[in-house]
């Protein structure tokens, strides 16, 4: 596997851990905020961190799919994934 394809695949593998830790941090901060122990700024920061982690996970997933499909294309393999239809941009199928 090429270096950039391996890197995007590693990002996909690592993202669930980052997302889980941001979900935990948000729940804790939300609880503190509801009990008056955290400010609105801390609450909003935790919420923004969670949304960023969610966005990064989706981006990593589709970037990995794209990079691996591109690698397959240049290897001369047929590139037609069912999951490609879920992408937000037009992708091609080589028959």
PDB file of N, CA and C in Angstrom:
ATOM      1  N   UNK A   1       0.847  -1.177   0.000  1.00  0.00           N
ATOM      2  CA  UNK A   1       0.000   0.000   0.000  1.00  0.00           C
ATOM      3  C   UNK A   1       0.890   1.236   0.000  1.00  0.00           C
ATOM      4  N   UNK A   2       0.522   2.221  -0.791  1.00  0.00           N
ATOM      5  CA  UNK A   2       1.281   3.456  -0.865  1.00  0.00           C
ATOM      6  C   UNK A   2       1.230   4.191   0.468  1.00  0.00           C
ATOM      7  N   UNK A   3       2.211   5.051   0.697  1.00  0.00           N
ATOM      8  CA  UNK A   3       2.316   5.782   1.950  1.00  0.00           C
ATOM      9  C   UNK A   3       1.090   6.612   2.272  1.00  0.00           C
ATOM     10  N   UNK A   4       0.583   7.368   1.283  1.00  0.00           N
ATOM     11  CA  UNK A   4      -0.561   8.242   1.549  1.00  0.00           C
ATOM     12  C   UNK A   4      -1.825   7.430   1.774  1.00  0.00           C
ATOM     13  N   UNK A   5      -1.968   6.295   1.105  1.00  0.00           N
ATOM     14  CA  UNK A   5      -3.145   5.442   1.311  1.00  0.00           C
ATOM     15  C   UNK A   5      -3.091   4.806   2.703  1.00  0.00           C
ATOM     16  N   UNK A   6      -1.902   4.409   3.116  1.00  0.00           N
ATOM     17  CA  UNK A   6      -1.740   3.834   4.453  1.00  0.00           C
ATOM     18  C   UNK A   6      -2.024   4.874   5.525  1.00  0.00           C
ATOM     19  N   UNK A   7      -1.601   6.105   5.290  1.00  0.00           N
ATOM     20  CA  UNK A   7      -1.836   7.181   6.248  1.00  0.00           C
ATOM     21  C   UNK A   7      -3.326   7.447   6.418  1.00  0.00           C
ATOM     22  N   UNK A   8      -4.066   7.506   5.322  1.00  0.00           N
ATOM     23  CA  UNK A   8      -5.506   7.752   5.439  1.00  0.00           C
ATOM     24  C   UNK A   8      -6.207   6.581   6.116  1.00  0.00           C
ATOM     25  N   UNK A   9      -5.745   5.369   5.864  1.00  0.00           N
ATOM     26  CA  UNK A   9      -6.327   4.196   6.516  1.00  0.00           C
ATOM     27  C   UNK A   9      -6.053   4.237   8.016  1.00  0.00           C
ATOM     28  N   UNK A  10      -4.845   4.639   8.403  1.00  0.00           N
ATOM     29  CA  UNK A  10      -4.524   4.771   9.834  1.00  0.00           C
ATOM     30  C   UNK A  10      -5.410   5.807  10.498  1.00  0.00           C
ATOM     31  N   UNK A  11      -5.682   6.910   9.793  1.00  0.00           N
ATOM     32  CA  UNK A  11      -6.556   7.946  10.355  1.00  0.00           C
ATOM     33  C   UNK A  11      -7.944   7.377  10.641  1.00  0.00           C
ATOM     34  N   UNK A  12      -8.452   6.541   9.746  1.00  0.00           N
ATOM     35  CA  UNK A  12      -9.774   5.943   9.946  1.00  0.00           C
ATOM     36  C   UNK A  12      -9.769   5.043  11.178  1.00  0.00           C
ATOM     37  N   UNK A  13      -8.680   4.325  11.374  1.00  0.00           N
ATOM     38  CA  UNK A  13      -8.571   3.420  12.517  1.00  0.00           C
ATOM     39  C   UNK A  13      -8.495   4.197  13.831  1.00  0.00           C
ATOM     40  N   UNK A  14      -7.818   5.329  13.831  1.00  0.00           N
ATOM     41  CA  UNK A  14      -7.621   6.100  15.058  1.00  0.00           C
ATOM     42  C   UNK A  14      -8.797   7.002  15.415  1.00  0.00           C
ATOM     43  N   UNK A  15      -9.617   7.363  14.448  1.00  0.00           N
ATOM     44  CA  UNK A  15     -10.695   8.314  14.686  1.00  0.00           C
ATOM     45  C   UNK A  15     -11.737   7.861  15.718  1.00  0.00           C
ATOM     46  N   UNK A  16     -12.146   6.602  15.759  1.00  0.00           N
ATOM     47  CA  UNK A  16     -13.147   6.227  16.773  1.00  0.00           C
ATOM     48  C   UNK A  16     -12.680   6.498  18.207  1.00  0.00           C
ATOM     49  N   UNK A  17     -11.380   6.318  18.489  1.00  0.00           N
ATOM     50  CA  UNK A  17     -10.856   6.616  19.826  1.00  0.00           C
ATOM     51  C   UNK A  17     -10.969   8.101  20.131  1.00  0.00           C
ATOM     52  N   UNK A  18     -10.618   8.914  19.160  1.00  0.00           N
ATOM     53  CA  UNK A  18     -10.703  10.365  19.349  1.00  0.00           C
ATOM     54  C   UNK A  18     -12.151  10.790  19.537  1.00  0.00           C
ATOM     55  N   UNK A  19     -13.034  10.222  18.744  1.00  0.00           N
ATOM     56  CA  UNK A  19     -14.451  10.555  18.858  1.00  0.00           C
ATOM     57  C   UNK A  19     -14.991  10.143  20.219  1.00  0.00           C
ATOM     58  N   UNK A  20     -14.648   8.959  20.681  1.00  0.00           N
ATOM     59  CA  UNK A  20     -15.128   8.475  21.983  1.00  0.00           C
ATOM     60  C   UNK A  20     -14.644   9.372  23.112  1.00  0.00           C
ATOM     61  N   UNK A  21     -13.390   9.799  23.059  1.00  0.00           N
ATOM     62  CA  UNK A  21     -12.877  10.657  24.133  1.00  0.00           C
ATOM     63  C   UNK A  21     -13.553  12.027  24.108  1.00  0.00           C
ATOM     64  N   UNK A  22     -13.854  12.543  22.906  1.00  0.00           N
ATOM     65  CA  UNK A  22     -14.560  13.819  22.817  1.00  0.00           C
ATOM     66  C   UNK A  22     -16.014  13.700  23.265  1.00  0.00           C
ATOM     67  N   UNK A  23     -16.633  12.542  23.009  1.00  0.00           N
ATOM     68  CA  UNK A  23     -17.995  12.321  23.503  1.00  0.00           C
ATOM     69  C   UNK A  23     -18.015  12.294  25.028  1.00  0.00           C
ATOM     70  N   UNK A  24     -17.032  11.607  25.617  1.00  0.00           N
ATOM     71  CA  UNK A  24     -16.930  11.558  27.076  1.00  0.00           C
ATOM     72  C   UNK A  24     -16.697  12.951  27.661  1.00  0.00           C
ATOM     73  N   UNK A  25     -15.788  13.686  27.055  1.00  0.00           N
ATOM     74  CA  UNK A  25     -15.487  15.037  27.532  1.00  0.00           C
ATOM     75  C   UNK A  25     -16.720  15.931  27.434  1.00  0.00           C
ATOM     76  N   UNK A  26     -17.473  15.797  26.352  1.00  0.00           N
ATOM     77  CA  UNK A  26     -18.685  16.608  26.197  1.00  0.00           C
ATOM     78  C   UNK A  26     -19.716  16.255  27.264  1.00  0.00           C
ATOM     79  N   UNK A  27     -19.928  14.949  27.489  1.00  0.00           N
ATOM     80  CA  UNK A  27     -20.906  14.543  28.513  1.00  0.00           C
ATOM     81  C   UNK A  27     -20.511  15.071  29.894  1.00  0.00           C
ATOM     82  N   UNK A  28     -19.237  14.984  30.223  1.00  0.00           N
ATOM     83  CA  UNK A  28     -18.774  15.493  31.512  1.00  0.00           C
ATOM     84  C   UNK A  28     -18.978  17.001  31.626  1.00  0.00           C
ATOM     85  N   UNK A  29     -18.599  17.716  30.575  1.00  0.00           N
ATOM     86  CA  UNK A  29     -18.755  19.171  30.586  1.00  0.00           C
ATOM     87  C   UNK A  29     -20.227  19.562  30.618  1.00  0.00           C
ATOM     88  N   UNK A  30     -21.056  18.814  29.899  1.00  0.00           N
ATOM     89  CA  UNK A  30     -22.487  19.093  29.900  1.00  0.00           C
ATOM     90  C   UNK A  30     -23.060  18.925  31.314  1.00  0.00           C
ATOM     91  N   UNK A  31     -22.647  17.853  31.975  1.00  0.00           N
ATOM     92  CA  UNK A  31     -23.094  17.629  33.347  1.00  0.00           C
ATOM     93  C   UNK A  31     -22.637  18.743  34.279  1.00  0.00           C
ATOM     94  N   UNK A  32     -21.392  19.162  34.138  1.00  0.00           N
ATOM     95  CA  UNK A  32     -20.876  20.269  34.947  1.00  0.00           C
ATOM     96  C   UNK A  32     -21.661  21.549  34.673  1.00  0.00           C
ATOM     97  N   UNK A  33     -21.933  21.803  33.387  1.00  0.00           N
ATOM     98  CA  UNK A  33     -22.665  23.015  33.011  1.00  0.00           C
ATOM     99  C   UNK A  33     -24.073  23.004  33.598  1.00  0.00           C
ATOM    100  N   UNK A  34     -24.734  21.866  33.525  1.00  0.00           N
ATOM    101  CA  UNK A  34     -26.097  21.757  34.058  1.00  0.00           C
ATOM    102  C   UNK A  34     -26.134  21.937  35.570  1.00  0.00           C
ATOM    103  N   UNK A  35     -25.013  21.645  36.242  1.00  0.00           N
ATOM    104  CA  UNK A  35     -24.926  21.806  37.701  1.00  0.00           C
ATOM    105  C   UNK A  35     -24.224  23.093  38.111  1.00  0.00           C
ATOM    106  N   UNK A  36     -23.973  23.976  37.158  1.00  0.00           N
ATOM    107  CA  UNK A  36     -23.382  25.274  37.462  1.00  0.00           C
ATOM    108  C   UNK A  36     -21.892  25.258  37.733  1.00  0.00           C
ATOM    109  N   UNK A  37     -21.209  24.183  37.380  1.00  0.00           N
ATOM    110  CA  UNK A  37     -19.769  24.056  37.648  1.00  0.00           C
ATOM    111  C   UNK A  37     -18.904  24.378  36.435  1.00  0.00           C
ATOM    112  N   UNK A  38     -19.512  24.610  35.294  1.00  0.00           N
ATOM    113  CA  UNK A  38     -18.776  24.960  34.073  1.00  0.00           C
ATOM    114  C   UNK A  38     -19.474  26.137  33.406  1.00  0.00           C
ATOM    115  N   UNK A  39     -18.689  26.938  32.734  1.00  0.00           N
ATOM    116  CA  UNK A  39     -19.247  28.111  32.057  1.00  0.00           C
ATOM    117  C   UNK A  39     -19.794  27.724  30.679  1.00  0.00           C
ATOM    118  N   UNK A  40     -20.548  28.634  30.088  1.00  0.00           N
ATOM    119  CA  UNK A  40     -21.077  28.420  28.742  1.00  0.00           C
ATOM    120  C   UNK A  40     -19.928  28.306  27.742  1.00  0.00           C
ATOM    121  N   UNK A  41     -18.837  28.997  28.006  1.00  0.00           N
ATOM    122  CA  UNK A  41     -17.668  28.929  27.122  1.00  0.00           C
ATOM    123  C   UNK A  41     -17.069  27.524  27.124  1.00  0.00           C
ATOM    124  N   UNK A  42     -16.933  26.939  28.308  1.00  0.00           N
ATOM    125  CA  UNK A  42     -16.402  25.573  28.403  1.00  0.00           C
ATOM    126  C   UNK A  42     -17.345  24.576  27.735  1.00  0.00           C
ATOM    127  N   UNK A  43     -18.644  24.770  27.930  1.00  0.00           N
ATOM    128  CA  UNK A  43     -19.642  23.901  27.307  1.00  0.00           C
ATOM    129  C   UNK A  43     -19.543  23.981  25.784  1.00  0.00           C
ATOM    130  N   UNK A  44     -19.506  25.215  25.264  1.00  0.00           N
ATOM    131  CA  UNK A  44     -19.429  25.394  23.808  1.00  0.00           C
ATOM    132  C   UNK A  44     -18.122  24.846  23.232  1.00  0.00           C
ATOM    133  N   UNK A  45     -17.043  24.993  23.975  1.00  0.00           N
ATOM    134  CA  UNK A  45     -15.759  24.449  23.507  1.00  0.00           C
ATOM    135  C   UNK A  45     -15.817  22.926  23.423  1.00  0.00           C
ATOM    136  N   UNK A  46     -16.394  22.287  24.431  1.00  0.00           N
ATOM    137  CA  UNK A  46     -16.522  20.825  24.416  1.00  0.00           C
ATOM    138  C   UNK A  46     -17.433  20.372  23.273  1.00  0.00           C
ATOM    139  N   UNK A  47     -18.506  21.114  23.060  1.00  0.00           N
ATOM    140  CA  UNK A  47     -19.432  20.772  21.964  1.00  0.00           C
ATOM    141  C   UNK A  47     -18.749  20.935  20.605  1.00  0.00           C
ATOM    142  N   UNK A  48     -18.003  22.020  20.442  1.00  0.00           N
ATOM    143  CA  UNK A  48     -17.285  22.241  19.177  1.00  0.00           C
ATOM    144  C   UNK A  48     -16.234  21.169  18.939  1.00  0.00           C
ATOM    145  N   UNK A  49     -15.536  20.757  20.003  1.00  0.00           N
ATOM    146  CA  UNK A  49     -14.542  19.684  19.873  1.00  0.00           C
ATOM    147  C   UNK A  49     -15.201  18.377  19.436  1.00  0.00           C
ATOM    148  N   UNK A  50     -16.378  18.093  19.976  1.00  0.00           N
ATOM    149  CA  UNK A  50     -17.113  16.884  19.583  1.00  0.00           C
ATOM    150  C   UNK A  50     -17.531  16.954  18.120  1.00  0.00           C
ATOM    151  N   UNK A  51     -18.072  18.086  17.708  1.00  0.00           N
ATOM    152  CA  UNK A  51     -18.491  18.232  16.305  1.00  0.00           C
ATOM    153  C   UNK A  51     -17.305  18.129  15.352  1.00  0.00           C
ATOM    154  N   UNK A  52     -16.170  18.685  15.752  1.00  0.00           N
ATOM    155  CA  UNK A  52     -14.955  18.595  14.921  1.00  0.00           C
ATOM    156  C   UNK A  52     -14.497  17.142  14.802  1.00  0.00           C
ATOM    157  N   UNK A  53     -14.542  16.404  15.910  1.00  0.00           N
ATOM    158  CA  UNK A  53     -14.139  14.994  15.878  1.00  0.00           C
ATOM    159  C   UNK A  53     -15.083  14.182  14.982  1.00  0.00           C
ATOM    160  N   UNK A  54     -16.378  14.473  15.052  1.00  0.00           N
ATOM    161  CA  UNK A  54     -17.344  13.777  14.189  1.00  0.00           C
ATOM    162  C   UNK A  54     -17.071  14.096  12.725  1.00  0.00           C
ATOM    163  N   UNK A  55     -16.839  15.356  12.433  1.00  0.00           N
ATOM    164  CA  UNK A  55     -16.548  15.777  11.064  1.00  0.00           C
ATOM    165  C   UNK A  55     -15.254  15.154  10.549  1.00  0.00           C
ATOM    166  N   UNK A  56     -14.216  15.138  11.385  1.00  0.00           N
ATOM    167  CA  UNK A  56     -12.932  14.548  10.986  1.00  0.00           C
ATOM    168  C   UNK A  56     -13.063  13.055  10.713  1.00  0.00           C
ATOM    169  N   UNK A  57     -13.906  12.377  11.480  1.00  0.00           N
ATOM    170  CA  UNK A  57     -14.087  10.945  11.268  1.00  0.00           C
ATOM    171  C   UNK A  57     -14.742  10.664   9.914  1.00  0.00           C
ATOM    172  N   UNK A  58     -15.760  11.416   9.576  1.00  0.00           N
ATOM    173  CA  UNK A  58     -16.415  11.242   8.276  1.00  0.00           C
ATOM    174  C   UNK A  58     -15.447  11.579   7.150  1.00  0.00           C
ATOM    175  N   UNK A  59     -14.710  12.671   7.310  1.00  0.00           N
ATOM    176  CA  UNK A  59     -13.751  13.066   6.286  1.00  0.00           C
ATOM    177  C   UNK A  59     -12.679  11.995   6.097  1.00  0.00           C
ATOM    178  N   UNK A  60     -12.167  11.448   7.178  1.00  0.00           N
ATOM    179  CA  UNK A  60     -11.127  10.412   7.089  1.00  0.00           C
ATOM    180  C   UNK A  60     -11.662   9.168   6.394  1.00  0.00           C
ATOM    181  N   UNK A  61     -12.901   8.811   6.695  1.00  0.00           N
ATOM    182  CA  UNK A  61     -13.511   7.625   6.079  1.00  0.00           C
ATOM    183  C   UNK A  61     -13.588   7.777   4.559  1.00  0.00           C
ATOM    184  N   UNK A  62     -14.100   8.926   4.106  1.00  0.00           N
ATOM    185  CA  UNK A  62     -14.261   9.111   2.670  1.00  0.00           C
ATOM    186  C   UNK A  62     -12.936   9.396   1.966  1.00  0.00           C
ATOM    187  N   UNK A  63     -12.014  10.029   2.641  1.00  0.00           N
ATOM    188  CA  UNK A  63     -10.696  10.231   2.048  1.00  0.00           C
ATOM    189  C   UNK A  63      -9.992   8.895   1.851  1.00  0.00           C
ATOM    190  N   UNK A  64     -10.123   8.001   2.820  1.00  0.00           N
ATOM    191  CA  UNK A  64      -9.525   6.672   2.700  1.00  0.00           C
ATOM    192  C   UNK A  64     -10.155   5.898   1.547  1.00  0.00           C
ATOM    193  N   UNK A  65     -11.465   5.954   1.439  1.00  0.00           N
ATOM    194  CA  UNK A  65     -12.159   5.287   0.339  1.00  0.00           C
ATOM    195  C   UNK A  65     -11.681   5.828  -1.005  1.00  0.00           C
ATOM    196  N   UNK A  66     -11.581   7.145  -1.094  1.00  0.00           N
ATOM    197  CA  UNK A  66     -11.126   7.773  -2.335  1.00  0.00           C
ATOM    198  C   UNK A  66      -9.687   7.377  -2.669  1.00  0.00           C
ATOM    199  N   UNK A  67      -8.787   7.477  -1.673  1.00  0.00           N
ATOM    200  CA  UNK A  67      -7.375   7.168  -1.920  1.00  0.00           C
ATOM    201  C   UNK A  67      -7.184   5.706  -2.322  1.00  0.00           C
ATOM    202  N   UNK A  68      -7.883   4.801  -1.647  1.00  0.00           N
ATOM    203  CA  UNK A  68      -7.763   3.384  -1.995  1.00  0.00           C
ATOM    204  C   UNK A  68      -8.354   3.091  -3.367  1.00  0.00           C
ATOM    205  N   UNK A  69      -9.440   3.765  -3.711  1.00  0.00           N
ATOM    206  CA  UNK A  69     -10.023   3.590  -5.048  1.00  0.00           C
ATOM    207  C   UNK A  69      -9.092   4.128  -6.116  1.00  0.00           C
ATOM    208  N   UNK A  70      -8.466   5.256  -5.837  1.00  0.00           N
ATOM    209  CA  UNK A  70      -7.519   5.838  -6.784  1.00  0.00           C
ATOM    210  C   UNK A  70      -6.320   4.912  -6.983  1.00  0.00           C
ATOM    211  N   UNK A  71      -5.850   4.338  -5.903  1.00  0.00           N
ATOM    212  CA  UNK A  71      -4.738   3.391  -5.976  1.00  0.00           C
ATOM    213  C   UNK A  71      -5.142   2.169  -6.811  1.00  0.00           C
ATOM    214  N   UNK A  72      -6.339   1.643  -6.579  1.00  0.00           N
ATOM    215  CA  UNK A  72      -6.836   0.512  -7.376  1.00  0.00           C
ATOM    216  C   UNK A  72      -6.929   0.884  -8.852  1.00  0.00           C
ATOM    217  N   UNK A  73      -7.398   2.086  -9.136  1.00  0.00           N
ATOM    218  CA  UNK A  73      -7.516   2.551 -10.518  1.00  0.00           C
ATOM    219  C   UNK A  73      -6.153   2.527 -11.218  1.00  0.00           C
ATOM    220  N   UNK A  74      -5.143   3.066 -10.545  1.00  0.00           N
ATOM    221  CA  UNK A  74      -3.810   3.098 -11.160  1.00  0.00           C
ATOM    222  C   UNK A  74      -3.150   1.731 -11.227  1.00  0.00           C
ATOM    223  N   UNK A  75      -3.631   0.794 -10.435  1.00  0.00           N
ATOM    224  CA  UNK A  75      -3.146  -0.583 -10.525  1.00  0.00           C
ATOM    225  C   UNK A  75      -3.859  -1.354 -11.634  1.00  0.00           C
ATOM    226  N   UNK A  76      -4.860  -0.724 -12.237  1.00  0.00           N
ATOM    227  CA  UNK A  76      -5.586  -1.360 -13.317  1.00  0.00           C
ATOM    228  C   UNK A  76      -6.752  -2.215 -12.858  1.00  0.00           C
ATOM    229  N   UNK A  77      -7.125  -2.078 -11.610  1.00  0.00           N
ATOM    230  CA  UNK A  77      -8.257  -2.848 -11.086  1.00  0.00           C
ATOM    231  C   UNK A  77      -9.559  -2.126 -11.384  1.00  0.00           C
ATOM    232  N   UNK A  78     -10.630  -2.873 -11.395  1.00  0.00           N
ATOM    233  CA  UNK A  78     -11.954  -2.296 -11.588  1.00  0.00           C
ATOM    234  C   UNK A  78     -12.304  -1.494 -10.334  1.00  0.00           C
ATOM    235  N   UNK A  79     -12.692  -0.261 -10.533  1.00  0.00           N
ATOM    236  CA  UNK A  79     -13.016   0.614  -9.408  1.00  0.00           C
ATOM    237  C   UNK A  79     -14.507   0.897  -9.437  1.00  0.00           C
ATOM    238  N   UNK A  80     -15.225   0.193  -8.606  1.00  0.00           N
ATOM    239  CA  UNK A  80     -16.663   0.417  -8.518  1.00  0.00           C
ATOM    240  C   UNK A  80     -17.129  -0.091  -7.161  1.00  0.00           C
ATOM    241  N   UNK A  81     -17.208   0.790  -6.197  1.00  0.00           N
ATOM    242  CA  UNK A  81     -17.605   0.419  -4.850  1.00  0.00           C
ATOM    243  C   UNK A  81     -19.042   0.861  -4.597  1.00  0.00           C
ATOM    244  N   UNK A  82     -19.807   0.012  -3.937  1.00  0.00           N
ATOM    245  CA  UNK A  82     -21.173   0.402  -3.577  1.00  0.00           C
ATOM    246  C   UNK A  82     -21.170   1.609  -2.658  1.00  0.00           C
ATOM    247  N   UNK A  83     -20.191   1.673  -1.762  1.00  0.00           N
ATOM    248  CA  UNK A  83     -20.145   2.780  -0.815  1.00  0.00           C
ATOM    249  C   UNK A  83     -19.777   4.107  -1.475  1.00  0.00           C
ATOM    250  N   UNK A  84     -19.253   4.041  -2.696  1.00  0.00           N
ATOM    251  CA  UNK A  84     -18.911   5.271  -3.401  1.00  0.00           C
ATOM    252  C   UNK A  84     -20.164   6.095  -3.677  1.00  0.00           C
ATOM    253  N   UNK A  85     -21.301   5.441  -3.816  1.00  0.00           N
ATOM    254  CA  UNK A  85     -22.527   6.176  -4.088  1.00  0.00           C
ATOM    255  C   UNK A  85     -22.923   7.059  -2.919  1.00  0.00           C
ATOM    256  N   UNK A  86     -22.352   6.816  -1.750  1.00  0.00           N
ATOM    257  CA  UNK A  86     -22.645   7.630  -0.589  1.00  0.00           C
ATOM    258  C   UNK A  86     -21.817   8.907  -0.553  1.00  0.00           C
ATOM    259  N   UNK A  87     -20.868   9.029  -1.416  1.00  0.00           N
ATOM    260  CA  UNK A  87     -20.029  10.217  -1.441  1.00  0.00           C
ATOM    261  C   UNK A  87     -20.833  11.411  -1.920  1.00  0.00           C
ATOM    262  N   UNK A  88     -20.377  12.583  -1.554  1.00  0.00           N
ATOM    263  CA  UNK A  88     -21.090  13.804  -1.905  1.00  0.00           C
ATOM    264  C   UNK A  88     -20.619  14.388  -3.227  1.00  0.00           C
ATOM    265  N   UNK A  89     -19.733  13.696  -3.908  1.00  0.00           N
ATOM    266  CA  UNK A  89     -19.260  14.148  -5.190  1.00  0.00           C
ATOM    267  C   UNK A  89     -19.393  13.008  -6.197  1.00  0.00           C
ATOM    268  N   UNK A  90     -19.331  13.359  -7.448  1.00  0.00           N
ATOM    269  CA  UNK A  90     -19.475  12.353  -8.500  1.00  0.00           C
ATOM    270  C   UNK A  90     -18.194  11.537  -8.593  1.00  0.00           C
ATOM    271  N   UNK A  91     -18.369  10.229  -8.600  1.00  0.00           N
ATOM    272  CA  UNK A  91     -17.225   9.315  -8.688  1.00  0.00           C
ATOM    273  C   UNK A  91     -17.457   8.455  -9.915  1.00  0.00           C
ATOM    274  N   UNK A  92     -16.422   7.874 -10.429  1.00  0.00           N
ATOM    275  CA  UNK A  92     -16.545   7.100 -11.656  1.00  0.00           C
ATOM    276  C   UNK A  92     -16.372   5.626 -11.387  1.00  0.00           C
ATOM    277  N   UNK A  93     -16.942   4.821 -12.251  1.00  0.00           N
ATOM    278  CA  UNK A  93     -16.754   3.367 -12.222  1.00  0.00           C
ATOM    279  C   UNK A  93     -16.098   2.956 -13.528  1.00  0.00           C
ATOM    280  N   UNK A  94     -15.041   2.216 -13.418  1.00  0.00           N
ATOM    281  CA  UNK A  94     -14.321   1.738 -14.589  1.00  0.00           C
ATOM    282  C   UNK A  94     -14.713   0.275 -14.807  1.00  0.00           C
ATOM    283  N   UNK A  95     -15.205  -0.028 -15.949  1.00  0.00           N
ATOM    284  CA  UNK A  95     -15.629  -1.408 -16.254  1.00  0.00           C
ATOM    285  C   UNK A  95     -14.622  -2.102 -17.100  1.00  0.00           C
TER     286      UNK A  95
END
